């Protein structure tokens, strides 16, 4: 009997291990079946649960390590930034070891060298001074003509054709030959009065007065002063030519009192800034087309005549005798004097938009020259009301030495 029981115990034990039910002995008590079944079912679950717990513990450990690494890197980066700021802000003597024995030279510190003033100008920048004699006036006119656009005379043009020159054609015309040149020119005029000076402002040319205000550089007793005429008068809608192609030129910080008025028959990328026109301002020539431009921080004592101009912006302009003509899309911002009324342009006249009080105006810096010949950079302050800026007369401004301006 005992041998039978031992045999039965072995069979049941092997059944627990294998998960299979052992054959039942004829004398076996079946009361333990439920216990055996529960042990056989729950043991694999206990093994699986233990394995999952180990995996979760490992993942948690890795997450903690990753967080520590990220925190360490962030802290190191913050310390580097703080150290860099302290290095730049605090007046620390940054001395260099300039001797073989390693002795520090405390007399040498990091410095920024000043730029020369007057500056060393490139060949593309030219400075002119007021002429004092008739000979100097003629010499200056001859010199300035070298920077104007090429011309073609009526005789030269019609000598290549069989047609006689019409009597109503001009004696010459400026051309667009320099339209795609790489040449760039700046003509700077020292403070003073320039009598009898007339010159055309060509492609890629900037005319700049070097006075603190526009009237410090005045062109007077002249026919046109600095000006732009329509070009290609013998080939484009003759004899009028075109103002649609007179791009890339500018005038700023001068006053002009020309007998024929100031003619500026230009289009895009040809601004007039900080100018005092002491006569009429003509933004066209005859029946030549013109399209677009900017007139800013200016006073016009006479009348502004748009002619056939379109898409023109006037900003901070004092219009003493108003503005006339124009095709469409004329915009007046912060202007004073005889400013035109808004007009849709749908029934008659050009379309006109007016903004009397812009919230903010930030104007272009400009260069001035002192009596000593040194240059200064003047930076107008931002204006937040109508009283802050009036025409070409600025209120507050920052004056900076050219020793801090790098060319």
XYZ file of C-alpha atoms in Angstrom:
407
model
C 0.000 0.000 0.000
C 2.795 2.385 0.871
C 4.472 1.674 -2.423
C 1.254 2.608 -4.178
C 1.058 5.906 -2.281
C 4.649 6.795 -3.076
C 3.977 6.059 -6.714
C 0.893 8.218 -6.650
C 2.785 11.161 -5.038
C 5.448 10.977 -7.741
C 2.842 11.073 -10.480
C 1.063 14.063 -8.911
C 4.329 15.986 -8.414
C 5.296 15.446 -12.043
C 1.853 16.591 -13.013
C 2.303 19.865 -11.132
C 5.596 20.495 -12.885
C 4.337 19.635 -16.351
C 0.924 21.231 -15.922
C -0.795 17.995 -17.042
C -3.223 15.997 -14.975
C -1.949 12.594 -13.752
C -4.028 9.423 -14.150
C -6.292 8.849 -11.199
C -5.541 5.838 -8.912
C -8.534 3.712 -8.113
C -8.174 4.319 -4.371
C -7.237 8.030 -4.778
C -9.112 10.606 -2.799
C -10.361 13.275 -5.257
C -10.624 15.979 -2.603
C -7.208 17.412 -3.499
C -8.043 17.868 -7.195
C -9.157 21.479 -6.759
C -6.019 22.424 -4.845
C -3.777 20.856 -7.464
C -5.708 22.572 -10.256
C -5.403 25.986 -8.601
C -1.682 25.575 -8.052
C -1.174 24.450 -11.659
C -3.121 27.442 -13.019
C -1.657 30.244 -10.852
C 1.993 29.294 -10.863
C 2.711 30.407 -14.505
C 0.926 33.778 -13.752
C 3.162 34.321 -10.716
C 6.253 33.680 -12.852
C 5.083 36.153 -15.554
C 4.243 38.851 -12.988
C 7.691 38.639 -11.449
C 9.372 39.067 -14.862
C 7.256 42.158 -15.768
C 8.124 43.758 -12.455
C 11.835 43.399 -13.155
C 11.402 45.061 -16.558
C 9.470 47.979 -15.098
C 12.114 48.500 -12.415
C 14.812 48.584 -15.100
C 12.893 51.122 -17.168
C 12.370 53.332 -14.136
C 16.069 53.223 -13.344
C 16.945 54.225 -16.906
C 14.461 57.120 -16.836
C 16.033 58.440 -13.652
C 19.486 58.244 -15.210
C 18.290 60.099 -18.350
C 16.667 62.826 -16.288
C 19.853 63.292 -14.329
C 21.905 63.599 -17.533
C 19.484 66.168 -19.028
C 19.473 68.199 -15.811
C 23.267 68.127 -15.664
C 23.635 69.320 -19.285
C 21.066 72.107 -18.800
C 22.810 73.283 -15.628
C 26.200 73.282 -17.347
C 24.829 75.312 -20.284
C 23.252 77.851 -17.914
C 26.540 78.268 -16.058
C 28.407 78.861 -19.337
C 25.909 81.538 -20.383
C 26.127 83.299 -17.033
C 29.929 83.192 -17.135
C 29.936 84.667 -20.644
C 27.643 87.538 -19.602
C 29.778 88.307 -16.570
C 32.896 88.291 -18.757
C 31.364 90.846 -21.131
C 29.684 93.134 -18.609
C 32.077 93.398 -15.677
C 35.156 95.632 -16.088
C 37.592 92.777 -15.882
C 41.185 93.418 -16.934
C 41.817 90.922 -19.697
C 45.576 90.957 -19.741
C 47.798 88.990 -22.049
C 51.048 87.232 -21.282
C 53.515 89.025 -23.545
C 56.840 88.021 -22.015
C 58.879 84.858 -22.191
C 58.985 84.535 -18.414
C 55.221 84.653 -18.110
C 54.963 88.100 -16.461
C 51.590 89.746 -17.172
C 51.635 93.153 -18.899
C 48.832 95.090 -17.156
C 49.218 98.133 -19.434
C 47.761 96.311 -22.457
C 44.033 95.734 -22.606
C 41.521 94.817 -25.274
C 40.512 98.022 -27.110
C 38.595 98.882 -30.260
C 40.457 101.289 -32.497
C 38.574 104.376 -33.655
C 37.891 104.818 -37.343
C 39.634 107.795 -38.999
C 37.668 111.036 -39.113
C 37.500 112.436 -41.766
C 37.010 108.936 -43.118
C 39.063 107.375 -45.868
C 36.607 107.431 -48.747
C 36.564 105.006 -51.667
C 36.972 106.226 -55.245
C 33.195 106.091 -55.782
C 32.595 108.937 -53.288
C 33.404 112.532 -54.251
C 33.272 115.683 -52.084
C 32.680 119.141 -53.573
C 32.965 122.603 -52.055
C 31.145 125.868 -52.887
C 32.675 127.699 -55.871
C 33.806 131.269 -55.245
C 34.537 132.561 -58.751
C 33.007 132.201 -62.193
C 35.950 130.049 -63.199
C 35.300 127.708 -60.294
C 31.591 127.546 -61.224
C 32.448 126.477 -64.769
C 35.005 123.967 -63.539
C 32.516 122.441 -61.099
C 29.811 122.184 -63.786
C 32.297 120.459 -66.087
C 33.311 118.039 -63.333
C 29.728 117.171 -62.385
C 28.789 116.538 -66.028
C 31.177 113.579 -65.957
C 28.826 111.819 -63.536
C 25.641 112.405 -65.570
C 24.018 109.922 -67.949
C 25.426 109.782 -71.495
C 23.810 112.113 -74.024
C 22.997 111.935 -77.717
C 22.640 115.186 -79.668
C 19.970 115.731 -82.282
C 22.616 116.007 -85.009
C 24.300 112.757 -83.932
C 21.042 110.838 -83.863
C 19.626 112.031 -87.194
C 22.968 111.759 -88.986
C 22.381 107.990 -88.940
C 18.994 108.298 -90.644
C 17.667 109.744 -93.892
C 15.074 111.810 -92.040
C 15.626 115.472 -91.301
C 15.487 116.400 -87.592
C 12.047 117.735 -86.646
C 12.138 121.332 -85.405
C 10.344 120.551 -82.145
C 12.943 117.997 -81.016
C 15.318 119.003 -78.180
C 18.984 119.611 -78.915
C 20.016 116.493 -76.973
C 18.658 113.732 -74.748
C 20.019 111.727 -71.877
C 20.013 107.976 -72.507
C 19.570 104.792 -70.498
C 22.988 103.386 -71.477
C 24.024 103.094 -67.809
C 20.916 101.160 -66.822
C 22.822 97.944 -66.109
C 26.221 99.318 -65.168
C 28.010 98.161 -62.013
C 29.273 101.691 -61.361
C 28.067 103.361 -58.147
C 28.594 107.055 -57.296
C 27.977 109.344 -54.326
C 28.325 113.124 -54.747
C 28.761 114.878 -51.393
C 28.435 118.657 -51.092
C 30.042 120.498 -48.185
C 27.940 123.221 -46.506
C 27.693 126.461 -48.450
C 25.978 128.177 -51.384
C 26.378 126.723 -54.893
C 25.560 129.358 -57.504
C 25.029 128.559 -61.178
C 25.352 124.781 -60.793
C 23.182 122.541 -63.006
C 23.664 118.785 -63.360
C 21.621 115.683 -64.111
C 21.537 112.976 -61.438
C 22.369 109.747 -63.222
C 21.751 106.045 -62.681
C 23.129 104.679 -59.381
C 24.048 108.177 -58.159
C 23.270 109.683 -54.752
C 23.516 113.427 -54.084
C 23.951 114.292 -50.408
C 24.272 117.656 -48.718
C 26.488 117.599 -45.638
C 24.718 120.288 -43.635
C 22.799 119.937 -40.383
C 19.692 121.142 -42.226
C 18.798 121.288 -45.939
C 19.331 125.056 -46.276
C 22.987 124.610 -45.257
C 23.638 123.346 -48.810
C 21.748 125.574 -51.246
C 21.754 125.542 -55.058
C 20.688 128.947 -56.295
C 20.939 131.324 -59.280
C 20.682 128.261 -61.540
C 18.313 126.977 -64.199
C 17.667 123.476 -62.874
C 20.152 122.640 -60.115
C 20.267 118.879 -59.419
C 17.554 117.367 -61.610
C 16.286 114.373 -63.585
C 14.839 114.790 -67.086
C 12.955 112.250 -69.155
C 15.357 110.114 -71.201
C 15.552 108.607 -74.702
C 13.568 111.477 -76.238
C 14.459 110.536 -79.804
C 13.352 106.902 -79.522
C 10.543 106.740 -76.925
C 7.364 108.677 -77.661
C 9.414 111.452 -79.313
C 9.987 114.197 -78.595
C 8.982 113.563 -74.946
C 10.903 110.426 -74.057
C 10.152 108.427 -70.902
C 10.341 108.744 -67.156
C 9.464 105.084 -66.652
C 13.101 104.006 -66.776
C 14.802 106.678 -64.669
C 15.459 104.407 -61.687
C 18.107 104.126 -58.953
C 19.103 107.683 -58.034
C 18.461 109.964 -55.051
C 18.888 113.443 -53.588
C 18.811 114.330 -49.912
C 19.573 117.113 -47.440
C 19.796 120.056 -49.852
C 17.844 123.212 -50.713
C 17.325 124.321 -54.308
C 15.990 127.528 -55.818
C 16.161 126.900 -59.562
C 14.568 129.278 -62.048
C 12.768 126.432 -63.842
C 11.813 124.717 -60.616
C 13.218 121.398 -59.472
C 12.485 118.726 -62.052
C 12.494 115.131 -60.827
C 10.968 113.056 -63.635
C 11.939 109.773 -62.016
C 10.199 106.545 -61.126
C 10.808 103.814 -58.544
C 13.932 103.650 -56.365
C 14.555 107.385 -56.809
C 13.631 109.098 -53.507
C 13.875 112.755 -52.509
C 14.561 113.139 -48.759
C 15.147 116.151 -46.499
C 14.946 118.668 -49.331
C 13.713 122.263 -49.283
C 12.421 123.157 -52.744
C 12.189 126.934 -52.784
C 10.258 126.943 -56.061
C 7.926 124.485 -57.815
C 8.607 120.753 -57.729
C 7.936 119.073 -61.093
C 7.676 115.274 -60.853
C 7.312 114.801 -64.639
C 8.429 116.310 -67.947
C 5.991 117.188 -70.687
C 4.026 114.220 -71.971
C 6.601 111.658 -70.837
C 5.190 108.892 -68.684
C 6.437 108.473 -65.109
C 5.505 105.988 -62.420
C 6.094 106.062 -58.708
C 8.365 107.652 -56.150
C 8.888 108.961 -52.612
C 9.176 112.514 -51.274
C 9.895 112.568 -47.539
C 10.717 115.167 -44.866
C 10.531 118.062 -47.300
C 9.313 121.629 -47.642
C 8.010 122.820 -51.007
C 7.532 126.585 -51.166
C 5.902 126.399 -54.584
C 3.488 123.864 -56.010
C 3.978 120.125 -56.349
C 2.971 119.086 -59.865
C 2.593 115.341 -60.341
C 1.885 115.548 -64.088
C 1.148 111.987 -65.161
C 2.731 110.428 -62.067
C 1.114 107.523 -60.275
C 1.783 105.492 -57.102
C 3.558 108.347 -55.338
C 4.106 108.645 -51.574
C 4.580 111.957 -49.745
C 5.555 111.642 -46.081
C 6.116 114.566 -43.675
C 5.985 117.164 -46.458
C 4.978 120.783 -45.893
C 2.958 121.779 -48.966
C 2.870 125.562 -49.010
C 0.983 125.831 -52.326
C -0.616 122.420 -52.533
C -0.327 119.634 -55.115
C -1.958 119.233 -58.542
C -2.493 116.620 -61.258
C -1.448 112.975 -61.001
C -2.890 109.807 -62.524
C -3.798 107.622 -59.552
C -2.734 106.291 -56.144
C -1.247 109.355 -54.468
C -0.629 108.917 -50.730
C -0.045 111.735 -48.210
C 1.173 110.689 -44.733
C 1.800 113.228 -41.984
C 1.801 116.129 -44.448
C 0.963 119.729 -43.544
C -0.063 122.878 -45.398
C -2.391 122.622 -48.393
C -2.866 118.867 -48.360
C -5.438 117.605 -50.890
C -8.610 115.874 -49.787
C -9.131 112.154 -50.125
C -10.603 111.024 -53.412
C -11.606 107.578 -54.663
C -10.693 108.479 -58.228
C -13.744 106.641 -59.538
C -15.481 109.730 -60.924
C -12.713 112.246 -61.613
C -9.151 113.091 -60.673
C -6.521 110.796 -59.187
C -7.190 108.454 -56.291
C -5.828 110.094 -53.134
C -5.278 108.638 -49.651
C -4.505 110.867 -46.649
C -3.241 109.961 -43.163
C -2.741 113.205 -41.264
C -1.445 111.762 -37.997
C 0.612 108.573 -38.286
C 1.289 106.949 -34.935
C 4.999 106.453 -35.491
C 7.671 107.883 -37.776
C 11.257 106.680 -37.910
C 13.387 108.539 -40.439
C 16.623 107.788 -42.247
C 19.936 108.873 -40.634
C 22.068 111.381 -42.540
C 25.685 112.546 -42.675
C 26.953 116.023 -41.772
C 30.338 117.720 -41.953
C 31.764 120.020 -39.286
C 33.902 123.083 -40.060
C 36.954 121.060 -39.095
C 36.177 118.589 -41.884
C 35.165 115.817 -39.498
C 32.018 113.839 -40.255
C 29.067 113.166 -37.979
C 26.201 110.708 -38.245
C 22.850 112.181 -37.217
C 20.083 109.784 -36.267
C 16.583 111.304 -35.982
C 14.635 110.188 -32.948
C 11.401 108.290 -33.365
C 8.404 110.605 -33.601
C 5.091 109.747 -31.969
C 3.020 112.872 -32.688
C 2.452 115.452 -35.390
C 4.443 118.092 -33.515
C 7.596 115.956 -33.368
C 8.347 116.236 -37.094
C 7.533 119.125 -39.412
C 8.784 118.907 -42.968
C 12.558 118.865 -43.140
C 13.010 120.475 -39.709
C 13.641 117.718 -37.188
C 13.405 118.054 -33.452
C 15.510 115.733 -31.315
C 18.252 113.675 -32.864
C 21.305 111.696 -31.845
C 24.667 112.980 -33.064
C 27.377 110.350 -33.367
C 31.012 110.782 -34.269
C 32.253 109.091 -37.395
C 35.032 107.499 -35.349
C 32.483 104.791 -34.569
C 31.306 104.392 -38.169
C 33.071 101.791 -40.268
C 33.022 102.245 -44.033
